[in-house]
Short mmCIF file of C-alpha atoms and ligand atoms in Angstrom, two decimals:
data_model
loop_
_atom_site.label_atom_id
_atom_site.label_comp_id
_atom_site.label_asym_id
_atom_site.label_seq_id
_atom_site.Cartn_x
_atom_site.Cartn_y
_atom_site.Cartn_z
CA MET A 1 10.71 7.00 20.02
CA PRO A 2 9.64 8.24 16.56
CA ALA A 3 8.46 5.54 14.16
CA LEU A 4 11.30 4.80 11.76
CA ASP A 5 10.70 1.08 11.82
CA ALA A 6 12.07 -0.67 8.72
CA ARG A 7 12.77 2.63 7.01
CA GLU A 8 15.80 2.70 4.71
CA LEU A 9 18.05 5.62 5.68
CA ILE A 10 21.38 6.97 4.44
CA VAL A 11 23.45 8.78 7.06
CA GLY A 12 26.25 10.94 5.68
CA VAL A 13 29.06 12.11 7.96
CA THR A 14 31.46 14.91 7.05
CA GLY A 15 34.72 16.19 8.57
CA SER A 16 33.79 18.10 11.69
CA ILE A 17 34.69 17.55 15.31
CA ALA A 18 30.96 16.89 15.78
CA ALA A 19 31.38 13.71 13.67
CA TYR A 20 31.58 11.67 16.89
CA LYS A 21 27.94 12.63 17.57
CA ALA A 22 26.96 10.82 14.35
CA VAL A 23 27.78 7.60 16.22
CA TYR A 24 25.06 8.41 18.78
CA LEU A 25 22.71 9.44 15.98
CA VAL A 26 23.20 6.12 14.16
CA ARG A 27 22.69 4.23 17.42
CA GLU A 28 19.40 6.08 18.09
CA LEU A 29 18.18 5.53 14.53
CA THR A 30 19.03 1.83 14.80
CA ARG A 31 17.05 1.66 18.05
CA ALA A 32 14.12 3.30 16.26
CA GLY A 33 14.16 0.35 13.85
CA ALA A 34 15.74 2.07 10.83
CA ARG A 35 17.98 0.24 8.37
CA ILE A 36 21.01 2.41 7.87
CA THR A 37 23.80 2.77 5.37
CA VAL A 38 26.52 5.17 6.52
CA CYS A 39 28.58 7.16 4.05
CA LEU A 40 31.78 8.82 5.30
CA THR A 41 33.69 11.55 3.53
CA ALA A 42 37.50 11.36 3.47
CA ASN A 43 37.67 14.17 6.05
CA ALA A 44 35.13 12.48 8.33
CA ARG A 45 37.56 9.55 8.64
CA HIS A 46 39.98 11.86 10.46
CA PHE A 47 37.44 12.07 13.27
CA VAL A 48 35.63 8.72 13.31
CA GLY A 49 36.30 5.33 11.74
CA PRO A 50 34.14 3.08 9.52
CA LEU A 51 34.40 0.08 11.85
CA THR A 52 32.30 1.85 14.49
CA PHE A 53 29.46 2.44 12.02
CA ARG A 54 29.79 -1.00 10.46
CA THR A 55 29.42 -2.55 13.90
CA LEU A 56 26.38 -0.41 14.76
CA THR A 57 24.54 -0.89 11.47
CA GLY A 58 25.68 -4.36 10.46
CA ARG A 59 26.26 -3.01 6.96
CA PRO A 60 29.32 -1.98 4.94
CA VAL A 61 30.19 1.70 5.16
CA LEU A 62 30.34 3.59 1.87
CA GLU A 63 33.56 5.58 1.61
CA ASP A 64 34.81 5.45 -1.94
CA LEU A 65 32.78 5.02 -5.14
CA PHE A 66 35.80 3.45 -6.82
CA ASP A 67 36.46 0.78 -4.20
CA PRO A 68 35.96 -2.50 -6.12
CA ALA A 69 35.64 -4.39 -2.83
CA SER A 70 32.58 -2.43 -1.78
CA ASP A 71 29.11 -3.63 -2.91
CA ALA A 72 27.61 -0.40 -1.61
CA ALA A 73 29.87 1.58 -3.94
CA VAL A 74 28.73 -0.34 -7.00
CA GLU A 75 25.05 0.13 -6.29
CA HIS A 76 25.19 3.68 -4.97
CA VAL A 77 22.51 5.04 -7.34
CA ALA A 78 20.08 2.24 -6.45
CA LEU A 79 20.88 2.86 -2.78
CA ALA A 80 20.03 6.57 -3.13
CA GLU A 81 16.87 5.82 -5.09
CA ARG A 82 15.42 3.33 -2.61
CA ALA A 83 16.23 5.36 0.53
CA ASP A 84 13.25 6.71 2.48
CA ALA A 85 15.36 9.64 3.68
CA MET A 86 18.93 10.86 3.75
CA VAL A 87 20.55 12.83 6.55
CA VAL A 88 23.98 14.43 6.69
CA ALA A 89 25.10 15.06 10.27
CA PRO A 90 27.33 16.90 10.77
CA ALA A 91 27.16 18.83 7.51
CA THR A 92 30.14 21.16 7.07
CA ALA A 93 30.05 24.47 5.17
CA ASN A 94 31.88 22.67 2.36
CA LEU A 95 29.18 19.98 2.11
CA LEU A 96 26.42 22.63 2.09
CA ALA A 97 28.19 24.45 -0.75
CA LYS A 98 28.60 21.27 -2.83
CA ALA A 99 25.01 20.18 -2.21
CA ALA A 100 23.67 23.62 -3.12
CA HIS A 101 25.59 23.67 -6.41
CA GLY A 102 25.19 20.05 -7.47
CA ILE A 103 28.86 19.13 -7.15
CA ALA A 104 29.30 15.36 -6.93
CA ASP A 105 33.00 14.71 -6.42
CA ASP A 106 32.84 11.99 -3.78
CA ALA A 107 30.52 9.21 -2.61
CA LEU A 108 28.42 11.38 -0.27
CA THR A 109 27.80 14.26 -2.68
CA THR A 110 27.03 11.76 -5.47
CA LEU A 111 24.42 10.11 -3.24
CA LEU A 112 22.92 13.52 -2.47
CA LEU A 113 22.54 14.22 -6.16
CA ALA A 114 21.05 10.79 -6.87
CA ALA A 115 18.64 10.86 -3.90
CA ARG A 116 14.91 11.12 -4.68
CA CYS A 117 13.89 11.07 -1.02
CA PRO A 118 13.58 13.87 1.57
CA VAL A 119 17.02 15.19 2.56
CA LEU A 120 17.90 16.58 5.98
CA LEU A 121 21.13 18.47 6.60
CA ALA A 122 22.31 19.14 10.16
CA PRO A 123 25.07 21.76 9.93
CA ALA A 124 27.97 22.10 12.36
CA MET A 125 30.68 24.72 11.96
CA ASP A 126 32.24 27.78 13.50
CA GLY A 127 29.78 30.62 14.22
CA GLY A 128 31.55 33.02 11.85
CA MET A 129 31.27 30.48 9.04
CA TRP A 130 27.57 29.83 9.67
CA HIS A 131 26.84 33.57 9.39
CA HIS A 132 29.04 34.05 6.30
CA PRO A 133 26.92 35.34 3.38
CA ALA A 134 28.15 32.48 1.15
CA VAL A 135 26.94 29.85 3.63
CA ALA A 136 23.66 31.73 4.20
CA ALA A 137 23.08 31.87 0.42
CA ASN A 138 23.79 28.14 0.05
CA VAL A 139 21.41 27.30 2.90
CA ALA A 140 18.70 29.52 1.34
CA LEU A 141 19.16 27.82 -2.03
CA LEU A 142 18.92 24.34 -0.50
CA ARG A 143 15.80 25.23 1.49
CA GLN A 144 14.23 26.76 -1.62
CA ARG A 145 14.73 23.39 -3.29
CA GLY A 146 12.90 21.58 -0.49
CA VAL A 147 15.94 20.32 1.43
CA THR A 148 15.48 20.59 5.19
CA VAL A 149 18.43 22.38 6.76
CA LEU A 150 18.26 22.42 10.55
CA GLU A 151 19.34 25.52 12.45
CA PRO A 152 22.58 24.81 14.33
CA GLU A 153 22.46 25.34 18.08
CA SER A 154 24.20 28.04 20.11
CA GLY A 155 26.86 27.31 22.72
CA ALA A 156 30.56 26.58 23.11
CA LEU A 157 32.20 25.82 19.75
CA ALA A 158 35.31 23.79 18.93
CA SER A 159 37.11 27.08 18.13
CA GLY A 160 36.87 27.96 21.82
CA LEU A 161 34.40 30.73 21.07
CA THR A 162 30.72 30.79 21.91
CA GLY A 163 28.21 31.21 19.09
CA THR A 164 25.79 29.53 16.71
CA GLY A 165 27.18 26.51 14.90
CA ARG A 166 26.85 23.49 17.17
CA LEU A 167 25.35 20.33 15.71
CA PRO A 168 21.69 20.08 16.85
CA GLU A 169 21.12 17.48 19.58
CA VAL A 170 20.64 13.88 18.40
CA ASP A 171 16.98 13.79 19.50
CA VAL A 172 16.27 16.96 17.48
CA ILE A 173 17.77 15.34 14.37
CA VAL A 174 15.86 12.08 14.94
CA GLU A 175 12.54 13.97 15.39
CA ALA A 176 13.15 16.04 12.25
CA LEU A 177 13.99 12.92 10.29
CA ALA A 178 10.88 11.11 11.52
CA GLY A 179 8.84 14.12 10.39
CA LEU A 180 10.28 13.80 6.90
CA VAL A 181 9.90 10.05 6.58
CA ALA A 182 6.20 9.71 6.02
CA PRO A 183 4.52 6.63 7.44
CA ALA A 184 4.11 4.30 4.49
CA ARG A 185 1.43 5.65 2.12
CA ASP A 186 -1.05 6.44 4.88
CA LEU A 187 -3.07 8.68 2.52
CA ALA A 188 -3.57 6.05 -0.16
CA GLY A 189 -7.24 6.16 -1.22
CA ASP A 190 -7.60 9.82 -0.25
CA HIS A 191 -8.09 12.68 -2.68
CA VAL A 192 -6.42 15.76 -1.22
CA LEU A 193 -7.39 19.13 -2.69
CA VAL A 194 -4.83 21.82 -1.86
CA THR A 195 -4.82 25.54 -2.65
CA ALA A 196 -1.60 27.53 -2.71
CA GLY A 197 -0.15 30.92 -3.51
CA PRO A 198 -1.72 34.34 -3.78
CA THR A 199 -4.55 35.49 -6.00
CA ARG A 200 -4.26 38.41 -8.41
CA GLU A 201 -7.16 40.82 -8.68
CA ALA A 202 -6.99 42.96 -11.81
CA ILE A 203 -7.41 46.73 -11.65
CA ASP A 204 -6.80 47.35 -15.35
CA PRO A 205 -4.93 45.39 -18.08
CA VAL A 206 -1.61 46.32 -16.43
CA ARG A 207 -2.12 46.40 -12.68
CA TYR A 208 -3.44 44.09 -10.01
CA ILE A 209 -3.84 43.67 -6.26
CA THR A 210 -2.02 40.72 -4.72
CA ASN A 211 -0.12 39.68 -1.57
CA ARG A 212 3.21 38.23 -0.46
CA SER A 213 2.34 34.52 -0.66
CA SER A 214 5.00 32.53 -2.56
CA GLY A 215 3.01 29.29 -2.67
CA LYS A 216 5.72 27.32 -0.85
CA MET A 217 3.50 26.22 2.04
CA GLY A 218 0.75 24.87 -0.23
CA TYR A 219 3.18 23.21 -2.65
CA ARG A 220 4.93 21.41 0.22
CA ILE A 221 1.54 20.13 1.44
CA ALA A 222 0.63 18.90 -2.04
CA GLU A 223 4.02 17.15 -2.42
CA ALA A 224 3.79 15.55 1.01
CA ALA A 225 0.24 14.30 0.33
CA ARG A 226 1.35 12.83 -3.01
CA ARG A 227 4.35 11.15 -1.33
CA ARG A 228 1.98 9.65 1.25
CA GLY A 229 -0.07 8.03 -1.47
CA ALA A 230 -2.93 10.51 -2.01
CA ASP A 231 -4.43 11.49 -5.32
CA VAL A 232 -3.69 15.24 -5.23
CA THR A 233 -5.17 18.29 -6.92
CA LEU A 234 -3.20 21.49 -6.45
CA VAL A 235 -5.05 24.70 -7.30
CA SER A 236 -2.43 27.42 -7.42
CA GLY A 237 -2.43 31.16 -7.80
CA PRO A 238 0.51 32.72 -9.68
CA THR A 239 3.87 31.62 -8.23
CA THR A 240 7.42 31.14 -9.50
CA ILE A 241 7.54 27.50 -8.36
CA ALA A 242 7.52 24.78 -11.02
CA PRO A 243 4.37 22.61 -10.82
CA PRO A 244 5.25 19.41 -8.90
CA SER A 245 4.99 16.17 -10.86
CA GLY A 246 2.59 13.33 -10.13
CA LEU A 247 -0.44 15.46 -9.28
CA ARG A 248 -3.27 17.36 -10.98
CA PHE A 249 -2.21 21.00 -11.28
CA VAL A 250 -4.72 23.78 -11.89
CA ALA A 251 -3.32 27.27 -12.43
CA VAL A 252 -5.63 30.16 -11.56
CA GLU A 253 -5.26 33.88 -11.17
CA SER A 254 -8.13 35.53 -9.32
CA ALA A 255 -10.16 34.49 -6.27
CA GLU A 256 -13.17 33.90 -8.55
CA GLU A 257 -11.09 31.51 -10.70
CA MET A 258 -9.80 29.77 -7.57
CA ARG A 259 -13.36 29.35 -6.30
CA THR A 260 -14.47 27.81 -9.62
CA ALA A 261 -11.50 25.39 -9.68
CA VAL A 262 -11.98 24.37 -6.03
CA LEU A 263 -15.72 23.75 -6.45
CA ALA A 264 -15.06 21.75 -9.64
CA HIS A 265 -12.83 19.30 -7.70
CA LEU A 266 -14.70 19.35 -4.39
CA ASP A 267 -16.93 16.32 -4.97
CA GLN A 268 -13.99 13.91 -5.24
CA ALA A 269 -12.03 15.46 -2.34
CA THR A 270 -11.79 13.63 0.98
CA VAL A 271 -9.47 16.27 2.43
CA VAL A 272 -9.37 19.99 1.52
CA ILE A 273 -6.43 22.12 2.66
CA LYS A 274 -6.66 25.84 1.91
CA ALA A 275 -3.17 27.29 2.27
CA ALA A 276 -3.73 29.95 -0.40
CA ALA A 277 -3.72 33.61 0.55
CA VAL A 278 -6.91 34.62 -1.21
CA ALA A 279 -7.31 38.37 -1.73
CA ASP A 280 -10.20 39.50 0.45
CA TYR A 281 -11.13 42.25 -2.01
CA ARG A 282 -11.13 42.89 -5.74
CA ALA A 283 -11.73 46.05 -7.79
CA LYS A 284 -15.47 46.67 -8.11
CA GLU A 285 -14.93 47.51 -11.76
CA VAL A 286 -11.92 46.40 -13.82
CA ALA A 287 -10.88 49.12 -16.31
CA THR A 288 -10.71 47.74 -19.84
CA ALA A 289 -7.96 50.21 -20.81
CA LYS A 290 -4.83 51.20 -18.88
CA ILE A 291 -5.68 53.84 -16.27
CA LYS A 292 -3.74 57.00 -17.21
CA GLY A 293 -2.87 60.27 -15.54
CA LYS A 294 -1.54 61.61 -12.28
CA ARG A 295 -4.87 62.63 -10.79
CA GLU A 296 -5.91 61.26 -7.45
CA LEU A 297 -7.58 57.91 -7.89
CA THR A 298 -10.03 56.16 -5.63
CA LEU A 299 -10.33 52.46 -6.15
CA GLU A 300 -13.64 50.99 -5.12
CA LEU A 301 -13.27 47.45 -3.79
CA THR A 302 -15.79 44.72 -3.33
CA PRO A 303 -15.34 41.61 -1.15
CA ASN A 304 -14.30 38.35 -2.80
CA PRO A 305 -16.23 35.17 -2.05
CA ASP A 306 -14.97 33.33 1.04
CA ILE A 307 -14.05 30.04 -0.64
CA LEU A 308 -13.15 28.25 2.58
CA ALA A 309 -16.41 29.12 4.31
CA GLU A 310 -18.37 28.07 1.22
CA VAL A 311 -16.53 24.74 0.97
CA ALA A 312 -17.14 24.02 4.67
CA ALA A 313 -20.83 25.00 4.38
CA ARG A 314 -21.36 22.45 1.59
CA LYS A 315 -20.67 19.65 4.09
CA THR A 316 -19.50 17.16 1.49
CA GLY A 317 -17.97 14.92 4.13
CA ALA A 318 -14.42 16.02 3.30
CA PHE A 319 -12.09 16.92 6.17
CA ILE A 320 -11.58 20.69 5.89
CA VAL A 321 -8.34 22.44 6.88
CA GLY A 322 -8.10 26.23 6.81
CA PHE A 323 -5.15 28.49 7.43
CA ALA A 324 -5.04 31.76 9.37
CA ALA A 325 -2.43 34.42 8.75
CA GLU A 326 -2.37 36.55 11.89
CA THR A 327 -0.19 39.32 13.29
CA HIS A 328 -1.31 39.30 16.94
CA ASP A 329 -3.46 37.34 19.42
CA VAL A 330 -2.88 34.34 17.19
CA ALA A 331 -4.57 31.76 19.45
CA ARG A 332 -7.72 33.86 19.95
CA HIS A 333 -8.07 34.76 16.28
CA ALA A 334 -7.39 31.17 15.23
CA ARG A 335 -10.19 29.85 17.43
CA GLU A 336 -12.56 32.57 16.15
CA LYS A 337 -11.69 31.82 12.52
CA LEU A 338 -12.11 28.06 13.05
CA GLU A 339 -15.64 28.65 14.30
CA ALA A 340 -16.56 31.40 11.82
CA LYS A 341 -15.51 29.34 8.82
CA GLY A 342 -16.80 26.02 10.20
CA VAL A 343 -13.62 24.02 9.47
CA ASP A 344 -12.27 20.90 11.19
CA LEU A 345 -8.69 22.07 11.66
CA LEU A 346 -7.13 25.52 11.47
CA VAL A 347 -3.41 26.06 10.96
CA ALA A 348 -2.47 29.51 12.25
CA ASN A 349 0.83 31.26 11.56
CA ASP A 350 2.09 34.53 12.99
CA ILE A 351 3.11 36.40 9.87
CA SER A 352 4.66 39.26 11.86
CA GLN A 353 7.55 36.97 12.91
CA PRO A 354 10.72 37.10 10.77
CA GLY A 355 11.75 33.88 9.03
CA ILE A 356 8.31 32.26 8.98
CA GLY A 357 4.99 32.71 7.16
CA PHE A 358 4.93 34.55 3.82
CA ASP A 359 7.72 33.69 1.38
CA ALA A 360 9.85 32.01 4.08
CA GLU A 361 11.37 28.53 3.93
CA ASP A 362 10.20 27.75 7.45
CA ASN A 363 7.01 28.07 9.39
CA GLU A 364 5.84 27.85 12.97
CA VAL A 365 2.19 27.03 13.39
CA LEU A 366 -0.55 26.60 15.94
CA PHE A 367 -3.03 23.78 15.26
CA VAL A 368 -6.53 24.46 16.55
CA ASP A 369 -9.21 21.83 15.97
CA ARG A 370 -12.97 21.78 16.34
CA TRP A 371 -12.78 19.20 19.13
CA GLY A 372 -11.08 21.81 21.37
CA GLY A 373 -7.47 20.74 20.80
CA ALA A 374 -4.60 23.20 20.37
CA GLN A 375 -0.97 22.33 19.67
CA VAL A 376 2.08 24.43 18.75
CA LEU A 377 4.55 23.17 16.15
CA PRO A 378 7.81 25.09 16.72
CA ARG A 379 9.69 26.60 13.78
CA THR A 380 10.70 24.00 11.22
CA SER A 381 10.86 23.63 7.43
CA LYS A 382 7.60 23.97 5.47
CA ALA A 383 8.12 20.37 4.31
CA ALA A 384 8.04 19.21 7.94
CA VAL A 385 5.01 21.46 8.67
CA ALA A 386 3.26 19.91 5.67
CA ASP A 387 3.78 16.39 7.01
CA ALA A 388 2.67 17.47 10.48
CA ILE A 389 -0.58 18.91 9.03
CA LEU A 390 -1.34 15.65 7.22
CA THR A 391 -0.58 13.65 10.35
CA GLN A 392 -3.00 15.87 12.32
CA VAL A 393 -5.69 15.33 9.67
CA LEU A 394 -5.34 11.54 9.90
CA ARG A 395 -5.29 11.57 13.72
CA LEU A 396 -8.35 13.81 14.07
CA ARG A 397 -10.31 12.06 11.34
CA ALA A 398 -9.62 8.62 12.80
CA ALA A 399 -10.81 9.74 16.25
CA ALA A 400 -13.92 11.40 14.79
CA ARG A 401 -14.80 8.22 12.88
CA ARG A 402 -14.43 6.14 16.03
CA GLY A 403 -16.64 8.68 17.82
CA VAL A 404 -13.98 9.41 20.44
CA ARG A 405 -12.47 12.72 21.48
CA PRO A 406 -9.07 13.15 19.77
O1 PMT B 1 2.68 30.90 0.31
P1 PMT B 1 3.79 31.08 1.33
O2 PMT B 1 4.75 32.19 0.97
O3 PMT B 1 4.49 29.77 1.63
O4 PMT B 1 3.15 31.56 2.71
C1 PMT B 1 2.29 30.71 3.40
C2 PMT B 1 1.06 31.47 3.94
C3 PMT B 1 1.48 32.51 4.96
C4 PMT B 1 0.32 32.14 2.79
C5 PMT B 1 0.13 30.38 4.59
O5 PMT B 1 0.83 29.77 5.64
C6 PMT B 1 -1.15 30.99 5.11
O6 PMT B 1 -1.25 31.50 6.20
N1 PMT B 1 -2.22 30.94 4.25
C7 PMT B 1 -3.51 31.59 4.48
C8 PMT B 1 -3.38 33.06 4.21
C9 PMT B 1 -4.69 33.77 4.40
O7 PMT B 1 -5.26 34.22 3.44
O8 PMT B 1 -5.14 33.81 5.61
P2 PMT B 1 -6.55 34.44 6.08
O9 PMT B 1 -6.47 34.41 7.56
O10 PMT B 1 -6.76 35.74 5.40
O11 PMT B 1 -7.61 33.42 5.52
C10 PMT B 1 -8.13 32.36 6.30
C11 PMT B 1 -8.47 31.16 5.44
O12 PMT B 1 -9.55 31.49 4.57
C12 PMT B 1 -7.36 30.65 4.54
O13 PMT B 1 -7.40 29.24 4.54
C13 PMT B 1 -7.70 31.21 3.17
O14 PMT B 1 -7.25 30.35 2.13
C14 PMT B 1 -9.22 31.24 3.22
N2 PMT B 1 -9.85 32.31 2.42
C15 PMT B 1 -9.63 33.61 2.73
C16 PMT B 1 -10.28 34.60 2.03
C17 PMT B 1 -11.16 34.23 0.99
N3 PMT B 1 -11.78 35.15 0.28
N4 PMT B 1 -11.35 32.94 0.70
C18 PMT B 1 -10.72 31.97 1.40
O15 PMT B 1 -10.90 30.79 1.13
#
């Protein structure tokens, strides 16, 4: 059973036939030790009643912000602010649309807007609705904002048809939620140095060489580490993501600049996580004026410094995590890279797979560690991958300090 002991959770339920499964979800979360406040939409009440949830949770159910008899209604903002996580299961297409566009016209959507904690949405709807471009755009927008939206499951739907749209199983929702609710500040006292995004290698004042990294993976790691109590430095190549608050942010452009920034913060770091996609090469000579003409042009490239290998070679005592972006033989290349770069943990992703890796909201990774361990994390949000990486770091480091095999 995932550790949700004493965690403060809000469970939202919307109007879908799958609403009855929310009863099982709340029961499982209660068994896991969570303290739960349930919020029902008006449509959810057509499918399942507040008394059931009140009995399971021992708390009033929030239904109407304007109900003077309800304490929960009065303190809804405080409730949202102190929650460790919020889950909506089932989440209808209507709820996804309101959440994506910041509409707060009932208790549940108001809580979603007020929440400062990780949010998990577990959709359930007809297959045609799930694949509708409007729903897909809303899901993409929510994921871009860091909300975890689970993929619905395939099977028989309430419409009588078979397709994708079933509410994920209760244990899948509980696992995902546990991944989002970080164990209380377990990185307090650590200084986590994270790199993110691509680097840009100038060719002339106009042009540069770069790659497809959006920075999302690294930013999610930095945010998760900050949430878990670490002092965080994020060294980022150029991205379109706003710098997260509550951490030291260092913007760089080229691999050389990234190297300088990383080395400048290395002494304080207890954990280094290199999620950046550093350009392997740069132009041997950068033209000072714009290169003109239509003649054939040969660009001479020279290798960039391998920042990760250099950091690992310095043996500062920090726990070193590298990434590997691979297109084939992922496990073999990951093991080779782990050894070649001398890191403690390598996080490999198969960037040939659609929907994960570069510029995706999700990732699927293989953890390979220097003690011989290997573990696959199936496709999930980058926020959940980030927490899983930090959990691996703590687990491996604790075993290494005790002198036992992890
Ligand atoms: O940014 P996103 O859009 O969210 O995408 C995430 C990601 C795909 C970029 C990320 O998950 C990832 O795989 N990052 C590493 C990409 C990469 O450069 O992989 P690599 O196999 O080429 O490099 C291996 C490791 O060495 C990496 O930790 C890299 O940061 C580091 N490296 C590489 C070259 C170099 N000159 N210096 C380095 O430090």
